[in-house]
Short mmCIF file of C-alpha atoms in Angstrom, two decimals:
data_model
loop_
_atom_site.label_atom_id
_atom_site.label_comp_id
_atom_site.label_asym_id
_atom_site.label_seq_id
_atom_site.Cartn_x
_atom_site.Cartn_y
_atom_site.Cartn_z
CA UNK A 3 32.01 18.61 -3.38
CA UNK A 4 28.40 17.87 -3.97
CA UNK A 5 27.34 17.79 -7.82
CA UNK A 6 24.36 20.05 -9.21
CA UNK A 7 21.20 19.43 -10.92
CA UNK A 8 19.84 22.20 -13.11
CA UNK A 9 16.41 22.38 -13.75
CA UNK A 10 15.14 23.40 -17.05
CA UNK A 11 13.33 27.24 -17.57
CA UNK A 12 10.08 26.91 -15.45
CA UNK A 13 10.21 22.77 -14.76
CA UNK A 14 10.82 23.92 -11.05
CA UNK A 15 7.07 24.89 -10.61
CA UNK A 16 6.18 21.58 -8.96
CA UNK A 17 8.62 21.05 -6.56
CA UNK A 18 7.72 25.54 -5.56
CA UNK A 19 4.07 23.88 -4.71
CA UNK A 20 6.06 20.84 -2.59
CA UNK A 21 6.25 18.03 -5.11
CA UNK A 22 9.34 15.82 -4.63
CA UNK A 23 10.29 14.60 -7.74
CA UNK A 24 11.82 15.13 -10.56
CA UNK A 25 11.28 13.87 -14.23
CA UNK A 26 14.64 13.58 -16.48
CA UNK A 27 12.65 15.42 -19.14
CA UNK A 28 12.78 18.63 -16.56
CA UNK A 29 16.65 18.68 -16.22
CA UNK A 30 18.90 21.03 -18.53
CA UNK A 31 21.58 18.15 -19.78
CA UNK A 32 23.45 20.62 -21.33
CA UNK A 33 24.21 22.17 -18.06
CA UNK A 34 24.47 19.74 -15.70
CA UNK A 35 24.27 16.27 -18.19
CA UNK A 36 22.64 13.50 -16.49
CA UNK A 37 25.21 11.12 -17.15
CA UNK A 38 27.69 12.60 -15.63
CA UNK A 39 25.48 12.39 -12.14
CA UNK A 40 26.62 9.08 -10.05
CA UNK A 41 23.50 6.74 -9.90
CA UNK A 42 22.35 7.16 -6.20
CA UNK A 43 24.30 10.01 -5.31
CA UNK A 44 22.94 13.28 -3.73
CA UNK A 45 22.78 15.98 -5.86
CA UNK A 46 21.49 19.77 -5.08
CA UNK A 47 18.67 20.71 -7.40
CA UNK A 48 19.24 24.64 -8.94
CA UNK A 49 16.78 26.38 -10.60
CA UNK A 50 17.32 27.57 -14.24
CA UNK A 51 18.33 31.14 -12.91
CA UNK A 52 21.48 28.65 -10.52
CA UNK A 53 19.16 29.52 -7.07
CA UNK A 54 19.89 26.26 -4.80
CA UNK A 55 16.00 24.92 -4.12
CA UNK A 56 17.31 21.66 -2.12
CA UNK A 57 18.90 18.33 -2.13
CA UNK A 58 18.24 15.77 -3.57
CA UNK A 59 19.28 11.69 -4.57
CA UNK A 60 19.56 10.88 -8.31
CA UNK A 61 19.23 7.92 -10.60
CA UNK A 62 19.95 8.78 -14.35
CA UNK A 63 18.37 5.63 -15.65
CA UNK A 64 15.36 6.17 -14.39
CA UNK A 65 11.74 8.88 -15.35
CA UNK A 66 11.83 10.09 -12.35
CA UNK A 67 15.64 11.05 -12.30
CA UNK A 68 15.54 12.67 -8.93
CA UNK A 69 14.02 12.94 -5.35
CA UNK A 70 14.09 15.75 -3.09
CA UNK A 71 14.82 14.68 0.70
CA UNK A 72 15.37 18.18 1.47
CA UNK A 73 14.60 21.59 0.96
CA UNK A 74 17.53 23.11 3.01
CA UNK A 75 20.51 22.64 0.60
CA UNK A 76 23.14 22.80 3.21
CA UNK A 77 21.48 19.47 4.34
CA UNK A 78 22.30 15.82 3.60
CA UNK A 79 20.18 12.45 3.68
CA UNK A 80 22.51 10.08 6.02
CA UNK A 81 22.30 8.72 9.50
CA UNK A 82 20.77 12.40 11.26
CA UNK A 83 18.47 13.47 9.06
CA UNK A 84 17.24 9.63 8.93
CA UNK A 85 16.66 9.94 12.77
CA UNK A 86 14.99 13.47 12.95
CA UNK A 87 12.42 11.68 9.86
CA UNK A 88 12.18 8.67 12.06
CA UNK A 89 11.34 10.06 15.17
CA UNK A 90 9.15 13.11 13.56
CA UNK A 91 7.11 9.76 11.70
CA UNK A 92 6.81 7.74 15.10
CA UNK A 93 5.48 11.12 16.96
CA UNK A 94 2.25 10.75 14.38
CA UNK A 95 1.92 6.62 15.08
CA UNK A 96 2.20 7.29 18.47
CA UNK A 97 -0.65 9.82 18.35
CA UNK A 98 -2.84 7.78 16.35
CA UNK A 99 -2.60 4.28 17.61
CA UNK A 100 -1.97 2.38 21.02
CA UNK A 101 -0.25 -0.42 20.30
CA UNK A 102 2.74 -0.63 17.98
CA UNK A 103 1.69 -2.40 15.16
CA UNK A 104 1.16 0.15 12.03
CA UNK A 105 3.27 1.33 9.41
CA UNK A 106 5.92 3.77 10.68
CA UNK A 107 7.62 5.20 7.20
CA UNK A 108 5.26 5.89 4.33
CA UNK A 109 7.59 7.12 1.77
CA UNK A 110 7.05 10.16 0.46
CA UNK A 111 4.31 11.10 2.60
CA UNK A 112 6.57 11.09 5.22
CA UNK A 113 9.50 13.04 3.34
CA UNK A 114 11.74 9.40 2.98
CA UNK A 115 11.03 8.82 -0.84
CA UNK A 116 11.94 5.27 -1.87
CA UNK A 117 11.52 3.97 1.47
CA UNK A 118 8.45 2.13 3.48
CA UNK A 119 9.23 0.56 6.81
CA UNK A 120 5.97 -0.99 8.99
CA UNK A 121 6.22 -1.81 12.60
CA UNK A 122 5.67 -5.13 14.12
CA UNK A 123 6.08 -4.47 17.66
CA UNK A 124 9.98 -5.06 18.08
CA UNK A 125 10.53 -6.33 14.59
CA UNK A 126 10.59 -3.95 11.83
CA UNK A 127 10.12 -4.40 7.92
CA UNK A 128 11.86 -2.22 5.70
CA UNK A 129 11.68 -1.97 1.89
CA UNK A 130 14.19 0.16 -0.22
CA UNK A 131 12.14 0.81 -3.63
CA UNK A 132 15.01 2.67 -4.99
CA UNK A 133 18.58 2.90 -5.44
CA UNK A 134 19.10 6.57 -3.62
CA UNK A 135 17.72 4.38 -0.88
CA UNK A 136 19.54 0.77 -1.01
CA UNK A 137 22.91 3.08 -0.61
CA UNK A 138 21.52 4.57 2.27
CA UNK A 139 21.30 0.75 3.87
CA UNK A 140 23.60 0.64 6.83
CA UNK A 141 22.43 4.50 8.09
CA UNK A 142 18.91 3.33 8.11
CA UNK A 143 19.78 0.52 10.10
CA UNK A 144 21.76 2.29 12.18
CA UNK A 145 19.15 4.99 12.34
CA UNK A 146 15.91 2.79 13.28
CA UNK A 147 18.18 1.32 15.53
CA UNK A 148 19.20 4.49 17.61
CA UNK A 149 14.97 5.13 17.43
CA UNK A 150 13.45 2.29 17.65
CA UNK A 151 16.32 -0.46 19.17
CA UNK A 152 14.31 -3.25 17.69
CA UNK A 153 14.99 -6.74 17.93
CA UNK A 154 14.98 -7.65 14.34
CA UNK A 155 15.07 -5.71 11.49
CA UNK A 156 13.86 -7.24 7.94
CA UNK A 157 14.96 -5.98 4.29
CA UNK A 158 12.15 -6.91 2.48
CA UNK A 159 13.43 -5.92 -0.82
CA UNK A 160 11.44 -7.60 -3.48
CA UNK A 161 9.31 -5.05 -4.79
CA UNK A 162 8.40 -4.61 -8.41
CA UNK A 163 9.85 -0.78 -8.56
CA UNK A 164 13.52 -2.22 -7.54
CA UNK A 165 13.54 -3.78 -11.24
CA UNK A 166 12.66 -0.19 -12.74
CA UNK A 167 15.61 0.82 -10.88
CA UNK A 168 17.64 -1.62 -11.60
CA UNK A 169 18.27 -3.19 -8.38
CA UNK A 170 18.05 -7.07 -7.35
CA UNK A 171 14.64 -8.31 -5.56
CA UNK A 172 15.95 -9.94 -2.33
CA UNK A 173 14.79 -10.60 1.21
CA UNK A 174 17.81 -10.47 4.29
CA UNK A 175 17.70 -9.99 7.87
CA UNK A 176 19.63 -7.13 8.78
CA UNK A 177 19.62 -7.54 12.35
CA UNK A 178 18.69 -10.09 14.81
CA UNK A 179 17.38 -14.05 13.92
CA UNK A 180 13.77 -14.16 12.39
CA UNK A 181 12.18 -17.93 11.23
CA UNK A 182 8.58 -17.19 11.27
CA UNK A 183 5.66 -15.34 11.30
CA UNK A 184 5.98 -12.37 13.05
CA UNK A 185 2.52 -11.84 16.07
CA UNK A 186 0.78 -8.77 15.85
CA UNK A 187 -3.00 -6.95 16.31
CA UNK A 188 -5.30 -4.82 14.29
CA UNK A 189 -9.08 -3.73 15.59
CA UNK A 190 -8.69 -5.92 18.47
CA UNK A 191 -7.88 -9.12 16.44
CA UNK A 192 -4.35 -10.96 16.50
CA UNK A 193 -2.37 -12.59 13.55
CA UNK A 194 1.04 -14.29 12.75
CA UNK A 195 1.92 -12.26 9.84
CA UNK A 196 4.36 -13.80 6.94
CA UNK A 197 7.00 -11.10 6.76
CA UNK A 198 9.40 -12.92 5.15
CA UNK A 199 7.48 -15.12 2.64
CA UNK A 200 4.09 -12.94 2.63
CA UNK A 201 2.76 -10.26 0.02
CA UNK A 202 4.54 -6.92 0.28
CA UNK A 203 5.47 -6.28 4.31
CA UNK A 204 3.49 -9.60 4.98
CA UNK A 205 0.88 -7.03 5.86
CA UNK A 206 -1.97 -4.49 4.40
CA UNK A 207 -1.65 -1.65 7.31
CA UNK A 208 -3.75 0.55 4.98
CA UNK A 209 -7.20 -0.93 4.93
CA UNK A 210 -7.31 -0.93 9.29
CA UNK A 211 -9.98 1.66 8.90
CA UNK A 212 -11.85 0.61 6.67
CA UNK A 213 -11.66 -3.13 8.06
CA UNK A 214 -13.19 -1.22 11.30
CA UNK A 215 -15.88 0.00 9.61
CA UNK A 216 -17.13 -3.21 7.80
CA UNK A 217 -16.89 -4.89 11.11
CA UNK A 218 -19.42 -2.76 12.69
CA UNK A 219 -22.22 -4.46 9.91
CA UNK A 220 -21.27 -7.76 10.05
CA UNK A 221 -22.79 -9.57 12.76
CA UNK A 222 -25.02 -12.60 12.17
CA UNK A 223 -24.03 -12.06 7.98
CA UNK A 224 -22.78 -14.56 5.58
CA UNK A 225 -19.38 -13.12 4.44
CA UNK A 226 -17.49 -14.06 1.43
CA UNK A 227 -13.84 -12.57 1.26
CA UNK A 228 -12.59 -12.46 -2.03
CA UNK A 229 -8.75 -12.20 -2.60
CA UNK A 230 -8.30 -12.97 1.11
CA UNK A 231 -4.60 -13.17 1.67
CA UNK A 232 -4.25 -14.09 5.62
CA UNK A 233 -7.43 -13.25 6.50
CA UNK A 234 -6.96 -9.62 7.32
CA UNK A 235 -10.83 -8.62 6.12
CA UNK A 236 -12.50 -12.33 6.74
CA UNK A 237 -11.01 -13.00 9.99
CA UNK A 238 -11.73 -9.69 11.63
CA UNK A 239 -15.05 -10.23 10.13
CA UNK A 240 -15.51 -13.57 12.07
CA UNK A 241 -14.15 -12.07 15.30
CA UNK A 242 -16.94 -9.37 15.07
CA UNK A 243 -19.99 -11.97 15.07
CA UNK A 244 -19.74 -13.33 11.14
CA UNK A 245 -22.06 -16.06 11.09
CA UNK A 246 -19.78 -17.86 8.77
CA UNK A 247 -17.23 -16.55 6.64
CA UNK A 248 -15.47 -18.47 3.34
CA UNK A 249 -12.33 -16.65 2.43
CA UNK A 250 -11.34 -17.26 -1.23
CA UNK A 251 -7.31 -16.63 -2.61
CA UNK A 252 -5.78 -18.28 -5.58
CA UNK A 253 -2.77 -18.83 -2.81
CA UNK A 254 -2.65 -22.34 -1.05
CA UNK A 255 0.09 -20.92 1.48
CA UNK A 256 -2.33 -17.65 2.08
CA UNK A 257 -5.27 -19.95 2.92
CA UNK A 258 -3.12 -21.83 5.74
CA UNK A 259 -2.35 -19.09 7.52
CA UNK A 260 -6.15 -18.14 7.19
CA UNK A 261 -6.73 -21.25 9.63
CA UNK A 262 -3.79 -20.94 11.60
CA UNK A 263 -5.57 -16.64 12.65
CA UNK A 264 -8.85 -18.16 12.87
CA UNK A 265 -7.87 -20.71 14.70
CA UNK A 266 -5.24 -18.03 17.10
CA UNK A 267 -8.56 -16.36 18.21
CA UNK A 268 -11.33 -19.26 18.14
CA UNK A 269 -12.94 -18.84 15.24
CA UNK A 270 -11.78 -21.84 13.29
CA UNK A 271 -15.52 -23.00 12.91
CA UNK A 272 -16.56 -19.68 11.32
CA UNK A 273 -13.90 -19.88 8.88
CA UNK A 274 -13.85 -22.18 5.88
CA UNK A 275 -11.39 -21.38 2.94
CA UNK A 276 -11.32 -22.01 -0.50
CA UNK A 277 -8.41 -21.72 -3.14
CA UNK A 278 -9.51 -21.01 -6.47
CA UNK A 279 -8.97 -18.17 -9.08
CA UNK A 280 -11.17 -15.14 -7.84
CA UNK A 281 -13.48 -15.10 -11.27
CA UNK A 282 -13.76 -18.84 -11.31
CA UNK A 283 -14.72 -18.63 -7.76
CA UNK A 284 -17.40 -16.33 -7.93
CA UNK A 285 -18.60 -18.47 -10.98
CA UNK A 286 -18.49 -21.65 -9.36
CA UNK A 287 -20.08 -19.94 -6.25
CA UNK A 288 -22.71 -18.85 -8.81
CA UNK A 289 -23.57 -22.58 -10.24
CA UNK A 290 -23.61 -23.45 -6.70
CA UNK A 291 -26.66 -21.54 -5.85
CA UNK A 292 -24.92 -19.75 -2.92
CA UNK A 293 -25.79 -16.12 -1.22
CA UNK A 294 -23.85 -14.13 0.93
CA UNK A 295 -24.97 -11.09 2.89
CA UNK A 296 -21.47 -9.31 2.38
CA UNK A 297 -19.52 -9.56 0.19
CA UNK A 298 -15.44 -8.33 0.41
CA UNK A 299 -13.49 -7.15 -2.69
CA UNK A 300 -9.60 -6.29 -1.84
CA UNK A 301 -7.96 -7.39 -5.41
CA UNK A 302 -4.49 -6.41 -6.23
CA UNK A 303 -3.75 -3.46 -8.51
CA UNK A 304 -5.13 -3.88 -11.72
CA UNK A 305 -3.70 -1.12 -13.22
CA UNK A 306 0.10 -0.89 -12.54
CA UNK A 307 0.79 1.29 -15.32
CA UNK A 308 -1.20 4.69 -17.31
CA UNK A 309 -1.09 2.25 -20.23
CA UNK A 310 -3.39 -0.13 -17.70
CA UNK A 311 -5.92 1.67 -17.48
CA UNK A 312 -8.80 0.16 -20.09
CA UNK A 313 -8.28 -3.78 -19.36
CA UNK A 314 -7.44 -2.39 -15.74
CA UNK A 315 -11.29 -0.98 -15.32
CA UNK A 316 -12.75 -3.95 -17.34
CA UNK A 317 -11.25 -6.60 -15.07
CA UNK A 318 -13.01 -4.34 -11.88
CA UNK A 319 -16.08 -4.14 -13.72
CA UNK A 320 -16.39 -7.99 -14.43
CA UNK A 321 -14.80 -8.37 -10.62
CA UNK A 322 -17.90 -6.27 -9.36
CA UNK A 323 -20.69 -7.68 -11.33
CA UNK A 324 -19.55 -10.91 -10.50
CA UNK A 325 -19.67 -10.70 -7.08
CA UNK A 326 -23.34 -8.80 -7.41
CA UNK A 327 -24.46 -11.69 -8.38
CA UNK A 328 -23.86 -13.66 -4.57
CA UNK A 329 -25.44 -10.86 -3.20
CA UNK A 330 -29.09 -11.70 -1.14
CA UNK A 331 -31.79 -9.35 -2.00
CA UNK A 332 -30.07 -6.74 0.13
CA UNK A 333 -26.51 -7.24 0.48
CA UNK A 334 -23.34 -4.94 1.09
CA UNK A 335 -20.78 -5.11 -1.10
CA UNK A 336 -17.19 -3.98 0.02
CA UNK A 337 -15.25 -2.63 -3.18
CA UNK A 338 -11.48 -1.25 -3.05
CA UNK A 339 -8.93 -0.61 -5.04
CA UNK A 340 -5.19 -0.22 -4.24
CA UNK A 341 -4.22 0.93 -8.58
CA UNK A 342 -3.17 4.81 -8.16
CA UNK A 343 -4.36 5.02 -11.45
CA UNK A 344 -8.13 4.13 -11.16
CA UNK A 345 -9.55 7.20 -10.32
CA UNK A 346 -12.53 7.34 -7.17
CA UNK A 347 -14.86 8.36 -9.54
CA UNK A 348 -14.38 5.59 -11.72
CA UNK A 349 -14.42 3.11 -8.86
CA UNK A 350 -18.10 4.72 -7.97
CA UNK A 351 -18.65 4.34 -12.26
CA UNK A 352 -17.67 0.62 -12.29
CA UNK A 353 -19.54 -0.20 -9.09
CA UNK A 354 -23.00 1.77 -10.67
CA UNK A 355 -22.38 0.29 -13.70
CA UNK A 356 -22.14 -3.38 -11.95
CA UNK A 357 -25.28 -2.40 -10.20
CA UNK A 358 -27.21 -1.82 -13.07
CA UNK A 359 -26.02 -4.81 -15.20
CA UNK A 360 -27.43 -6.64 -12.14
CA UNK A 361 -31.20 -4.64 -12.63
CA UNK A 362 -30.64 -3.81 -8.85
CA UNK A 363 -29.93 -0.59 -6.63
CA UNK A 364 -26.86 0.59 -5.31
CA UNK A 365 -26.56 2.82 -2.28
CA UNK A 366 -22.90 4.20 -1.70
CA UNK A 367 -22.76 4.39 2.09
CA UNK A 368 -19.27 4.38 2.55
CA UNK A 369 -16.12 6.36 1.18
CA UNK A 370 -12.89 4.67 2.71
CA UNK A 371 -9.30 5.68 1.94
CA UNK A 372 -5.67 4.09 3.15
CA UNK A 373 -5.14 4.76 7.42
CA UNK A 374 -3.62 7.45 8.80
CA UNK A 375 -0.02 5.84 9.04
CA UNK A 376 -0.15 6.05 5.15
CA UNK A 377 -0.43 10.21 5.55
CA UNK A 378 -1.02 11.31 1.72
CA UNK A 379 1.40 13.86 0.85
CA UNK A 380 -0.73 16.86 -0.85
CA UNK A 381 1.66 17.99 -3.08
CA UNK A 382 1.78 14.65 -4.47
CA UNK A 383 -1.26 13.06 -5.92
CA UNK A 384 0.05 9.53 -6.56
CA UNK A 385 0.59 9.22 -2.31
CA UNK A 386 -3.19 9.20 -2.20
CA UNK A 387 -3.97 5.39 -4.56
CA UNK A 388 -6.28 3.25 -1.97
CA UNK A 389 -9.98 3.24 -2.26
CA UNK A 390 -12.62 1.51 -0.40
CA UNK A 391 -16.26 1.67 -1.37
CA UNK A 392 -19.43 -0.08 0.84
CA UNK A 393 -22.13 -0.55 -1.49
CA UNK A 394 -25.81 -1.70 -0.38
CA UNK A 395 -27.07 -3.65 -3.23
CA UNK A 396 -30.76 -4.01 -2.84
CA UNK A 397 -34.01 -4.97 -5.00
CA UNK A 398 -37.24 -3.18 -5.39
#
């Protein structure tokens, strides 16, 4: 028999208004204790009056002690309700995109809290972020498989929320034989991707819109790309008529696989790369006397947690007057931000206050946000965390 979770007098007004979690601080432990709930397990959630409100997968160690994966509470998460998800999520990447390279499970935005799986053609990268999830294992295999059928399927399990749940950081393939990059295409440009060694997935599927839009301004520019990982923002930048491009990242195994996508699509003489620090970089950059006509800002989150938040917005703020500085006498400057704690507003604060500090104008002409295969769940602020600002930077 399934165990309960009973919600406190009143603490079931978010998940009414479609939130789906649940803090530990919401539960009534006297009638249904936490610790007697099996980390992992599936619980269904009662109000404080006993009315059933759904189902959902608990961990008792961690804040957020609970997550609802459904709202009918004669329903369980295993192997079907994984395939209805999976195919109701690949009905919406279908509509959106042509080819098959996006990502295909965004979490909670698309009612799978704890798990993110993106879509490399017939290899698929799957992440488990929590330990409802990394039980569910074999029935999302199983489940992708029965959808999808692809050839190789990647647990790429090293995330920084497994630790908060207590679960090991480890990469495996589940299915099929993967030794290398993995090909793929975004606006028109192809890459080998790092899925096994690379940053999260081995790749940013969020920013392909507002990649699209940069390279619409950059032909015949200078373009500096600043935390440039594989080349996602400088290469695509080169393939749309970049003069010359120098893409910066503190990563010496990043940078090589820079060359190795600028040389996949010809560009290898507008690419140079440079491995550095990103603040020593723009100094350096500085000393040297060199100008750029755009330059690209895609750092990693600076703010990870609330308590973040003030060194968080002063490392932006040095990040963005820095890179001011490189800017010709009219210069666009691409700003984002992937920290679910910096607010937009602030990013538009840290970017005026950069433009001042520079004695220069600032002209927001562009308000990005992650693609549509990241669908923001509106119940649930924290789904909605990327930002991407284009800034002209001119002089009187």
């Amino acid at each position: 028999m399934t165990q309960t979770l009973r919600l406190k007098k009143n603490a079931d007004r978010r998940l009414k208004a479609g939130h789906l979690w649940l803090y530990s601080n919401e539960v009534d432990v006297e009638a249904t204790p936490l610790k007697g709930l099996e980390p992992g397990g599936q619980v269904i959630v009662e109000a404080a009056n006993g009315k059933a409100m759904g189902v959902a997968y608990v961990n008792p160690n961690s804040l957020i002690c609970a997550r609802v994966v459904s709202r009918d509470p004669g329903m369980r998460l295993d192997r079907s309700l994984l395939v209805h998800r999976f195919n109701q999520a690949l009905a919406l990447r279908q509509r959106l995109y042509a080819k098959p390279y996006y990502r295909l499970v965004h979490g909670e935005g698309d009612l799978l809290p704890g798990l993110v799986v993106d879509r490399f053609d017939d290899v698929l990268v799957v992440q488990l972020n929590t330990l409802g999830m990394e039980r569910l294992a074999e029935e999302v295999v199983a489940a992708l498989d029965k959808v999808l059928s692809p050839r190789v399927i990647v647990f790429k399990n090293d995330s920084s929320g497994r630790r908060q749940e207590q679960l090991e950081r480890q990469v495996t393939v589940a299915k099929g034989e993967l030794d290398g990059p993995v090909p793929m295409e975004e606006n028109g440009v192809r890459f080998h991707v790092p899925v096994l060694d690379g940053q999260k997935t081995g790749w940013f599927f969020d920013h392909r819109a507002n990649r699209a839009w940069l390279n619409g301004l950059v032909a015949g520019k200078r373009v500096l790309d600043v935390f440039s990982y594989v080349g996602g923002w400088g290469v695509q930048a080169a393939a749309h008529g970049a003069s010359e491009v120098l893409c910066v990242d503190a990563s010496a195994q990043a940078l090589e696989r820079v060359a190795e996508n600028a040389a996949l699509n010809g560009l290898h003489e507008q690419v140079a790369v440079g491995e550095a620090d990103a603040f020593e970089a723009l100094a350096a950059l500085k000393a040297d006397g060199e100008q750029f006509d755009v330059v690209i800002l895609d750092p990693p989150a600076f703010i990870k947690k609330r308590k973040d938040i003030p060194n968080g917005e002063r490392a932006y703020a040095k990040l963005n007057r820095e890179a001011m500085r490189l800017l010709g006498r009219d210069g666009l400057l691409l700003s984002a931000s992937c920290s679910m704690h910096l607010a937009p507003e602030r990013l538009v604060d840290v970017v005026r206050g950069a433009v001042r500090h520079q004695d220069r104008h600032g002209q927001v002409i562009y308000q990005g946000h992650q693609a549509a295969d990241h669908p923001v769940h509106p119940a649930i602020p924290e789904t909605a965390y990327l930002k991407a600002l284009g800034v002209r930077v001119f002089r009187d």
